[in-house]
mmCIF file of C-alpha atoms in Angstrom:
data_model
loop_
_atom_site.group_PDB
_atom_site.id
_atom_site.type_symbol
_atom_site.label_atom_id
_atom_site.label_comp_id
_atom_site.label_asym_id
_atom_site.label_seq_id
_atom_site.Cartn_x
_atom_site.Cartn_y
_atom_site.Cartn_z
ATOM 1 C CA MET L 783 3.588 25.470 7.068
ATOM 2 C CA LEU L 784 6.124 22.434 5.722
ATOM 3 C CA ARG L 785 2.696 20.547 4.805
ATOM 4 C CA GLN L 786 1.728 23.241 3.132
ATOM 5 C CA ALA L 787 5.207 23.939 1.559
ATOM 6 C CA LEU L 788 4.994 20.344 0.584
ATOM 7 C CA LEU L 789 2.045 20.324 -1.475
ATOM 8 C CA THR L 790 2.699 24.136 -3.034
ATOM 9 C CA GLY L 791 6.215 21.969 -4.268
ATOM 10 C CA ALA L 792 3.658 18.553 -5.545
ATOM 11 C CA ARG L 793 2.475 21.437 -8.234
ATOM 12 C CA SER L 794 6.208 23.060 -9.175
ATOM 13 C CA GLU L 795 7.359 21.549 -12.341
ATOM 14 C CA ARG L 796 10.256 23.742 -11.824
ATOM 15 C CA LEU L 797 11.040 22.369 -8.369
ATOM 16 C CA ARG L 798 10.263 19.180 -10.075
ATOM 17 C CA LYS L 799 13.196 18.898 -12.717
ATOM 18 C CA LEU L 800 15.185 21.112 -10.053
ATOM 19 C CA VAL L 801 14.600 18.431 -7.648
ATOM 20 C CA SER L 802 14.352 15.393 -10.330
ATOM 21 C CA THR L 803 18.599 16.432 -10.717
ATOM 22 C CA MET L 804 19.599 16.438 -6.738
ATOM 23 C CA PRO L 805 21.627 13.271 -6.419
ATOM 24 C CA VAL L 806 20.439 12.999 -2.887
ATOM 25 C CA SER L 807 16.522 12.935 -4.497
ATOM 26 C CA SER L 808 18.021 10.653 -7.643
ATOM 27 C CA ALA L 809 19.047 8.142 -4.468
ATOM 28 C CA ILE L 810 15.693 8.482 -2.552
ATOM 29 C CA VAL L 811 13.764 8.049 -5.962
ATOM 30 C CA SER L 812 15.967 4.892 -6.798
ATOM 31 C CA ARG L 813 15.473 3.160 -3.610
ATOM 32 C CA PHE L 814 11.930 3.913 -2.622
ATOM 33 C CA VAL L 815 10.383 3.528 -6.294
ATOM 34 C CA ALA L 816 10.952 0.829 -8.581
ATOM 35 C CA GLY L 817 12.087 2.893 -11.675
ATOM 36 C CA GLU L 818 9.126 4.372 -13.888
ATOM 37 C CA THR L 819 8.285 1.323 -16.844
ATOM 38 C CA ALA L 820 6.506 -1.862 -15.839
ATOM 39 C CA ASP L 821 9.691 -3.571 -17.572
ATOM 40 C CA GLU L 822 11.750 -2.084 -14.263
ATOM 41 C CA ALA L 823 8.740 -2.486 -11.972
ATOM 42 C CA VAL L 824 8.849 -6.505 -13.652
ATOM 43 C CA GLU L 825 12.118 -6.309 -12.912
ATOM 44 C CA ALA L 826 12.107 -5.446 -9.605
ATOM 45 C CA ALA L 827 9.601 -7.928 -8.729
ATOM 46 C CA ARG L 828 11.984 -10.886 -10.193
ATOM 47 C CA ARG L 829 15.070 -9.453 -7.900
ATOM 48 C CA LEU L 830 12.753 -9.662 -4.702
ATOM 49 C CA LEU L 831 11.368 -13.030 -5.727
ATOM 50 C CA ALA L 832 14.840 -14.722 -6.417
ATOM 51 C CA ASP L 833 15.564 -13.269 -2.458
ATOM 52 C CA GLY L 834 12.390 -15.149 -1.177
ATOM 53 C CA LEU L 835 9.985 -12.375 -1.195
ATOM 54 C CA GLN L 836 6.748 -11.597 -2.802
ATOM 55 C CA SER L 837 6.051 -8.439 -3.887
ATOM 56 C CA SER L 838 3.187 -5.805 -4.491
ATOM 57 C CA ILE L 839 2.791 -3.750 -7.161
ATOM 58 C CA ASP L 840 1.461 0.584 -7.206
ATOM 59 C CA HIS L 841 1.121 2.135 -10.350
ATOM 60 C CA LEU L 842 1.471 5.912 -9.240
ATOM 61 C CA GLY L 843 -1.298 7.663 -9.865
ATOM 62 C CA GLU L 844 -3.599 8.979 -7.521
ATOM 63 C CA ASP L 845 -7.083 11.947 -7.752
ATOM 64 C CA THR L 846 -7.558 11.457 -10.887
ATOM 65 C CA LEU L 847 -9.654 14.169 -12.393
ATOM 66 C CA ASP L 848 -9.301 12.727 -16.426
ATOM 67 C CA ARG L 849 -11.544 9.604 -17.024
ATOM 68 C CA GLU L 850 -9.092 9.318 -20.328
ATOM 69 C CA GLN L 851 -6.353 9.133 -17.522
ATOM 70 C CA ALA L 852 -8.114 6.710 -15.377
ATOM 71 C CA THR L 853 -8.054 4.860 -18.468
ATOM 72 C CA ARG L 854 -4.464 4.763 -19.121
ATOM 73 C CA THR L 855 -3.838 3.715 -15.333
ATOM 74 C CA THR L 856 -6.606 0.373 -15.979
ATOM 75 C CA ASN L 857 -4.973 0.096 -18.915
ATOM 76 C CA ALA L 858 -1.363 -0.115 -17.469
ATOM 77 C CA TYR L 859 -1.889 -2.654 -14.998
ATOM 78 C CA LEU L 860 -2.684 -4.623 -17.359
ATOM 79 C CA THR L 861 -0.033 -4.802 -19.516
ATOM 80 C CA LEU L 862 1.661 -4.897 -15.887
ATOM 81 C CA LEU L 863 -0.036 -8.403 -14.974
ATOM 82 C CA GLU L 864 0.519 -9.181 -18.304
ATOM 83 C CA ARG L 865 4.208 -8.765 -18.193
ATOM 84 C CA LEU L 866 4.367 -10.265 -14.358
ATOM 85 C CA SER L 867 2.153 -13.069 -16.463
ATOM 86 C CA ARG L 868 5.055 -13.445 -19.555
ATOM 87 C CA ALA L 869 7.961 -13.452 -16.772
ATOM 88 C CA GLY L 870 6.435 -16.480 -15.056
ATOM 89 C CA LEU L 871 6.663 -14.340 -11.477
ATOM 90 C CA THR L 872 2.822 -14.068 -10.338
ATOM 91 C CA ARG L 873 3.259 -16.677 -8.120
ATOM 92 C CA GLY L 874 4.800 -14.008 -5.819
ATOM 93 C CA ALA L 875 3.321 -10.690 -6.959
ATOM 94 C CA GLU L 876 0.069 -9.154 -7.447
ATOM 95 C CA VAL L 877 -1.217 -5.708 -7.611
ATOM 96 C CA SER L 878 -2.286 -2.759 -4.860
ATOM 97 C CA VAL L 879 -4.437 0.007 -6.827
ATOM 98 C CA LYS L 880 -5.698 3.028 -5.601
ATOM 99 C CA LEU L 881 -9.353 4.108 -6.550
ATOM 100 C CA SER L 882 -9.121 7.738 -7.185
ATOM 101 C CA ALA L 883 -5.913 6.915 -9.811
ATOM 102 C CA ILE L 884 -9.186 5.244 -11.504
ATOM 103 C CA GLY L 885 -11.593 7.328 -11.549
ATOM 104 C CA ARG L 886 -13.250 7.423 -8.418
ATOM 105 C CA ALA L 887 -13.106 11.427 -8.322
ATOM 106 C CA LEU L 888 -14.917 11.659 -12.134
ATOM 107 C CA GLY L 889 -18.186 12.906 -10.592
ATOM 108 C CA ALA L 890 -21.701 11.215 -10.069
ATOM 109 C CA ASP L 891 -20.751 8.310 -11.464
ATOM 110 C CA GLY L 892 -16.537 7.982 -10.595
ATOM 111 C CA GLU L 893 -17.516 5.389 -8.027
ATOM 112 C CA LYS L 894 -18.707 3.194 -10.582
ATOM 113 C CA ILE L 895 -16.331 4.063 -13.381
ATOM 114 C CA ALA L 896 -13.582 3.230 -10.619
ATOM 115 C CA LEU L 897 -15.148 0.015 -9.894
ATOM 116 C CA ASP L 898 -15.343 -0.738 -13.407
ATOM 117 C CA ASN L 899 -12.125 -0.170 -14.079
ATOM 118 C CA ALA L 900 -11.430 -2.593 -11.034
ATOM 119 C CA ARG L 901 -13.213 -4.842 -12.362
ATOM 120 C CA THR L 902 -11.273 -5.292 -15.334
ATOM 121 C CA ILE L 903 -7.768 -5.124 -13.685
ATOM 122 C CA ALA L 904 -9.292 -8.030 -11.210
ATOM 123 C CA LEU L 905 -10.379 -10.382 -14.321
ATOM 124 C CA ALA L 906 -7.123 -9.533 -15.874
ATOM 125 C CA ALA L 907 -5.315 -10.519 -12.036
ATOM 126 C CA GLN L 908 -7.551 -13.650 -12.119
ATOM 127 C CA ASN L 909 -6.244 -14.913 -15.322
ATOM 128 C CA ALA L 910 -2.985 -13.990 -14.665
ATOM 129 C CA GLY L 911 -2.770 -16.619 -11.427
ATOM 130 C CA THR L 912 -3.001 -13.505 -8.817
ATOM 131 C CA THR L 913 -4.831 -11.515 -8.000
ATOM 132 C CA LEU L 914 -5.205 -7.090 -6.099
ATOM 133 C CA THR L 915 -5.473 -5.011 -2.636
ATOM 134 C CA LEU L 916 -7.526 -2.080 -2.901
ATOM 135 C CA ASP L 917 -5.283 -0.027 -1.636
ATOM 136 C CA MET L 918 -7.697 2.689 1.232
ATOM 137 C CA GLU L 919 -6.815 6.908 1.317
ATOM 138 C CA GLU L 920 -8.858 9.378 3.166
ATOM 139 C CA HIS L 921 -10.944 8.555 5.899
ATOM 140 C CA THR L 922 -13.628 10.285 3.282
ATOM 141 C CA THR L 923 -13.233 7.630 0.865
ATOM 142 C CA VAL L 924 -13.102 4.663 3.833
ATOM 143 C CA ASP L 925 -17.162 3.630 3.122
ATOM 144 C CA SER L 926 -16.669 3.867 -0.667
ATOM 145 C CA THR L 927 -13.855 1.637 -0.898
ATOM 146 C CA LEU L 928 -15.031 -0.768 1.044
ATOM 147 C CA SER L 929 -18.180 -0.099 -0.533
ATOM 148 C CA VAL L 930 -16.349 -1.072 -4.123
ATOM 149 C CA LEU L 931 -14.095 -4.111 -2.440
ATOM 150 C CA HIS L 932 -17.759 -5.945 -1.413
ATOM 151 C CA GLU L 933 -18.622 -5.609 -4.846
ATOM 152 C CA LEU L 934 -15.532 -6.893 -6.017
ATOM 153 C CA ARG L 935 -15.323 -10.069 -3.458
ATOM 154 C CA ARG L 936 -18.720 -11.115 -5.768
ATOM 155 C CA ASP L 937 -16.942 -12.133 -8.291
ATOM 156 C CA PHE L 938 -13.313 -11.801 -7.109
ATOM 157 C CA PRO L 939 -13.637 -13.073 -3.599
ATOM 158 C CA GLU L 940 -9.698 -12.879 -3.433
ATOM 159 C CA THR L 941 -9.558 -9.014 -3.200
ATOM 160 C CA GLY L 942 -7.494 -7.363 -0.609
ATOM 161 C CA ALA L 943 -8.335 -4.743 1.603
ATOM 162 C CA VAL L 944 -6.334 -2.242 3.461
ATOM 163 C CA LEU L 945 -7.285 -0.880 6.818
ATOM 164 C CA GLN L 946 -5.994 2.065 8.513
ATOM 165 C CA ALA L 947 -5.164 1.032 12.691
ATOM 166 C CA TYR L 948 -4.670 5.121 13.433
ATOM 167 C CA LEU L 949 -9.007 6.088 12.742
ATOM 168 C CA HIS L 950 -11.088 5.378 14.712
ATOM 169 C CA ARG L 951 -13.699 3.438 13.393
ATOM 170 C CA THR L 952 -10.507 0.414 12.069
ATOM 171 C CA GLU L 953 -11.862 -2.008 14.998
ATOM 172 C CA ALA L 954 -15.203 -2.093 13.669
ATOM 173 C CA ASP L 955 -14.252 -2.761 9.953
ATOM 174 C CA CYS L 956 -11.196 -5.605 11.437
ATOM 175 C CA ARG L 957 -14.649 -7.605 12.851
ATOM 176 C CA ASP L 958 -16.317 -7.395 9.635
ATOM 177 C CA LEU L 959 -13.170 -8.330 7.135
ATOM 178 C CA ALA L 960 -12.035 -11.160 9.672
ATOM 179 C CA HIS L 961 -14.097 -13.557 8.230
ATOM 180 C CA GLU L 962 -12.364 -16.951 5.864
ATOM 181 C CA GLY L 963 -11.325 -16.301 2.996
ATOM 182 C CA SER L 964 -10.862 -12.314 3.864
ATOM 183 C CA ARG L 965 -7.405 -10.748 3.359
ATOM 184 C CA VAL L 966 -6.786 -8.286 5.038
ATOM 185 C CA ARG L 967 -3.909 -5.472 5.530
ATOM 186 C CA LEU L 968 -3.691 -3.048 8.079
ATOM 187 C CA CYS L 969 -1.208 -0.742 8.688
ATOM 188 C CA LYS L 970 -0.919 2.270 10.995
ATOM 189 C CA GLY L 971 -2.164 4.713 7.960
ATOM 190 C CA ALA L 972 0.070 7.398 6.583
ATOM 191 C CA TYR L 973 -2.443 10.272 6.147
ATOM 192 C CA ASN L 974 -2.924 13.754 8.203
ATOM 193 C CA GLU L 975 -6.523 13.124 9.489
ATOM 194 C CA PRO L 976 -8.094 15.202 11.791
ATOM 195 C CA PRO L 977 -8.863 14.447 15.356
ATOM 196 C CA PHE L 978 -12.441 13.517 15.843
ATOM 197 C CA VAL L 979 -11.445 10.142 12.993
ATOM 198 C CA ALA L 980 -7.955 9.476 14.087
ATOM 199 C CA TYR L 981 -5.533 9.018 16.740
ATOM 200 C CA GLN L 982 -2.801 11.523 16.917
ATOM 201 C CA LYS L 983 -0.161 10.176 19.379
ATOM 202 C CA PRO L 984 2.153 7.674 18.143
ATOM 203 C CA ASN L 985 2.008 5.715 20.773
ATOM 204 C CA ASP L 986 -2.300 5.626 21.037
ATOM 205 C CA VAL L 987 -1.778 4.175 16.977
ATOM 206 C CA ASP L 988 0.585 1.214 18.082
ATOM 207 C CA ARG L 989 -1.822 0.259 21.441
ATOM 208 C CA ALA L 990 -5.081 0.673 17.919
ATOM 209 C CA PHE L 991 -2.423 -1.061 15.492
ATOM 210 C CA VAL L 992 -2.378 -3.945 18.431
ATOM 211 C CA ARG L 993 -6.291 -4.346 19.220
ATOM 212 C CA CYS L 994 -6.806 -3.811 15.303
ATOM 213 C CA LEU L 995 -4.000 -7.294 15.141
ATOM 214 C CA LYS L 996 -5.801 -8.898 17.599
ATOM 215 C CA ILE L 997 -8.936 -9.319 15.839
ATOM 216 C CA LEU L 998 -7.364 -9.915 12.485
ATOM 217 C CA MET L 999 -5.424 -12.883 14.481
ATOM 218 C CA ALA L 1000 -8.284 -14.419 16.288
ATOM 219 C CA GLY L 1001 -10.603 -14.233 12.958
ATOM 220 C CA GLN L 1002 -11.378 -16.752 10.058
ATOM 221 C CA GLY L 1003 -9.304 -14.276 7.273
ATOM 222 C CA TYR L 1004 -5.268 -14.010 5.725
ATOM 223 C CA PRO L 1005 -3.764 -11.130 7.849
ATOM 224 C CA MET L 1006 -1.337 -8.843 6.199
ATOM 225 C CA VAL L 1007 0.907 -7.200 8.808
ATOM 226 C CA ALA L 1008 2.270 -4.072 6.950
ATOM 227 C CA THR L 1009 4.851 -2.577 9.635
ATOM 228 C CA HIS L 1010 8.366 -1.612 10.055
ATOM 229 C CA ASP L 1011 7.801 -1.581 13.769
ATOM 230 C CA PRO L 1012 10.465 -4.406 15.827
ATOM 231 C CA ARG L 1013 7.831 -4.328 18.579
ATOM 232 C CA LEU L 1014 4.580 -4.830 16.656
ATOM 233 C CA ILE L 1015 6.928 -7.729 14.390
ATOM 234 C CA GLU L 1016 7.075 -9.282 17.466
ATOM 235 C CA ILE L 1017 3.957 -8.761 19.107
ATOM 236 C CA ALA L 1018 2.422 -10.213 15.684
ATOM 237 C CA SER L 1019 4.382 -13.482 15.418
ATOM 238 C CA ALA L 1020 3.827 -13.877 19.122
ATOM 239 C CA LEU L 1021 -0.323 -13.287 18.882
ATOM 240 C CA ALA L 1022 0.455 -16.313 15.655
ATOM 241 C CA MET L 1023 1.654 -17.983 17.996
ATOM 242 C CA ARG L 1024 -1.139 -17.821 20.690
ATOM 243 C CA HIS L 1025 -3.300 -18.312 18.178
ATOM 244 C CA ASP L 1026 -1.932 -21.247 16.954
ATOM 245 C CA ARG L 1027 -1.651 -19.751 12.796
ATOM 246 C CA SER L 1028 0.713 -21.144 10.800
ATOM 247 C CA ARG L 1029 3.609 -20.049 8.905
ATOM 248 C CA GLY L 1030 1.412 -19.285 5.394
ATOM 249 C CA SER L 1031 -1.981 -18.172 6.923
ATOM 250 C CA TYR L 1032 -0.260 -14.885 7.309
ATOM 251 C CA GLU L 1033 2.388 -12.272 6.081
ATOM 252 C CA PHE L 1034 3.957 -9.161 6.814
ATOM 253 C CA GLN L 1035 4.224 -6.206 4.397
ATOM 254 C CA MET L 1036 6.977 -3.373 3.959
ATOM 255 C CA LEU L 1037 7.420 -0.633 1.696
ATOM 256 C CA TYR L 1038 9.933 -1.623 -0.667
ATOM 257 C CA GLY L 1039 13.496 0.215 0.273
ATOM 258 C CA ILE L 1040 11.958 -0.319 4.077
ATOM 259 C CA ARG L 1041 14.079 -2.397 6.405
ATOM 260 C CA PRO L 1042 15.944 -5.082 3.511
ATOM 261 C CA GLN L 1043 17.939 -6.897 5.500
ATOM 262 C CA GLU L 1044 14.401 -7.189 8.648
ATOM 263 C CA GLN L 1045 12.480 -8.252 5.712
ATOM 264 C CA LEU L 1046 15.479 -11.534 4.701
ATOM 265 C CA ARG L 1047 15.663 -12.228 8.455
ATOM 266 C CA LEU L 1048 12.003 -13.055 8.294
ATOM 267 C CA VAL L 1049 12.321 -15.226 5.284
ATOM 268 C CA ALA L 1050 15.169 -17.087 6.981
ATOM 269 C CA LEU L 1051 12.443 -17.557 9.810
ATOM 270 C CA GLY L 1052 10.044 -19.119 7.600
ATOM 271 C CA ASP L 1053 7.528 -16.448 7.404
ATOM 272 C CA THR L 1054 5.927 -14.347 4.374
ATOM 273 C CA VAL L 1055 7.181 -10.703 3.495
ATOM 274 C CA ARG L 1056 5.819 -9.174 0.729
ATOM 275 C CA VAL L 1057 7.182 -6.450 -0.205
ATOM 276 C CA TYR L 1058 5.179 -3.056 -1.357
ATOM 277 C CA VAL L 1059 7.155 -1.730 -4.801
ATOM 278 C CA PRO L 1060 5.767 1.462 -6.685
ATOM 279 C CA TYR L 1061 6.441 2.317 -9.866
ATOM 280 C CA GLY L 1062 5.240 4.844 -12.490
ATOM 281 C CA ASP L 1063 6.559 8.508 -13.970
ATOM 282 C CA GLN L 1064 4.758 10.239 -11.181
ATOM 283 C CA TRP L 1065 7.181 9.587 -8.308
ATOM 284 C CA TYR L 1066 7.729 13.159 -8.251
ATOM 285 C CA ALA L 1067 4.280 13.828 -6.491
ATOM 286 C CA TYR L 1068 4.054 10.810 -4.979
ATOM 287 C CA LEU L 1069 7.294 11.474 -2.282
ATOM 288 C CA MET L 1070 5.918 15.337 -2.343
ATOM 289 C CA ARG L 1071 2.691 13.592 -1.455
ATOM 290 C CA ARG L 1072 3.580 10.755 1.177
ATOM 291 C CA LEU L 1073 5.993 13.952 3.372
ATOM 292 C CA ALA L 1074 2.898 16.395 3.166
ATOM 293 C CA GLU L 1075 0.162 14.514 4.042
ATOM 294 C CA ARG L 1076 2.124 13.204 7.274
ATOM 295 C CA PRO L 1077 5.136 15.878 7.790
ATOM 296 C CA ALA L 1078 7.084 13.798 10.309
ATOM 297 C CA ASN L 1079 7.306 11.063 7.500
ATOM 298 C CA THR L 1080 10.845 13.543 6.410
ATOM 299 C CA GLY L 1081 12.582 12.383 9.089
ATOM 300 C CA PHE L 1082 11.916 8.992 8.185
ATOM 301 C CA PHE L 1083 12.570 9.080 4.613
ATOM 302 C CA VAL L 1084 16.294 11.101 5.690
ATOM 303 C CA ARG L 1085 16.664 8.022 8.583
ATOM 304 C CA SER L 1086 16.316 5.437 5.555
ATOM 305 C CA LEU L 1087 19.178 7.050 3.525
ATOM 306 C CA LEU L 1088 20.641 6.063 6.086
ATOM 307 C CA THR L 1089 20.796 2.940 7.205
ATOM 308 C CA ARG L 1090 19.578 -0.068 5.067
ATOM 309 C CA SER L 1091 19.160 -2.283 8.343
#
């Protein structure tokens, strides 16, 4: 019931206006979203880099069913990359792209449209001196995303992948992607997936995360450990040491506004930390959908507002 209510609310313009004017909503948005414009995203990246933190910037938007909107989103990334380059920030800032935002859902040709748009962004990123990472979405799109990744890596081998530990298939995907030069972001997963494809209990998800992490740390690629969980961070550090990985041969990733003091602590230890920075005028639907995908996240966001540790 809560999930359905959140999804319904995400489509309500009246509720959007109401929520947007509430003080607590303003606090949530300003903490978890860098702003609505490319300039605000660039400024967030600048502040992070000043603190020794790298960034991966996501232009908000997904499930695009309009060809023109997919093109606008692609162009938004080109603008962002141009401004990051002009500001001298691409040494520490990359971009994250959802294929659903750049055309994958546009009928039979959707995957090709998304691939073409992703190639355009990848070329712009390469010219700017940085790269992109393909975000992962629902389990029904995993094969499509990995197919696009494979094609992109023919010309842009530095393109990053994302794998979600709670999917039963992910250990096998980790083995396939743990090769030299492969950048792989491992996260727990935030979608409301059915039991036949994903672990449901938090402890089972954590154990799956560790199994996947062992594969990536033992491999020849570049693991990007996306978690805020202190235990998993400690385990990741121990596995890196066990496999004689130097700092700089892997990184930690955290969300913008979540555990900023922990981000700084890890940087002080010499670790590479990258912050996932969302921006754009679709912040309302973004937050509501994140909550709807996994209603337990509601408490997570509330607790995050109460502590900055």
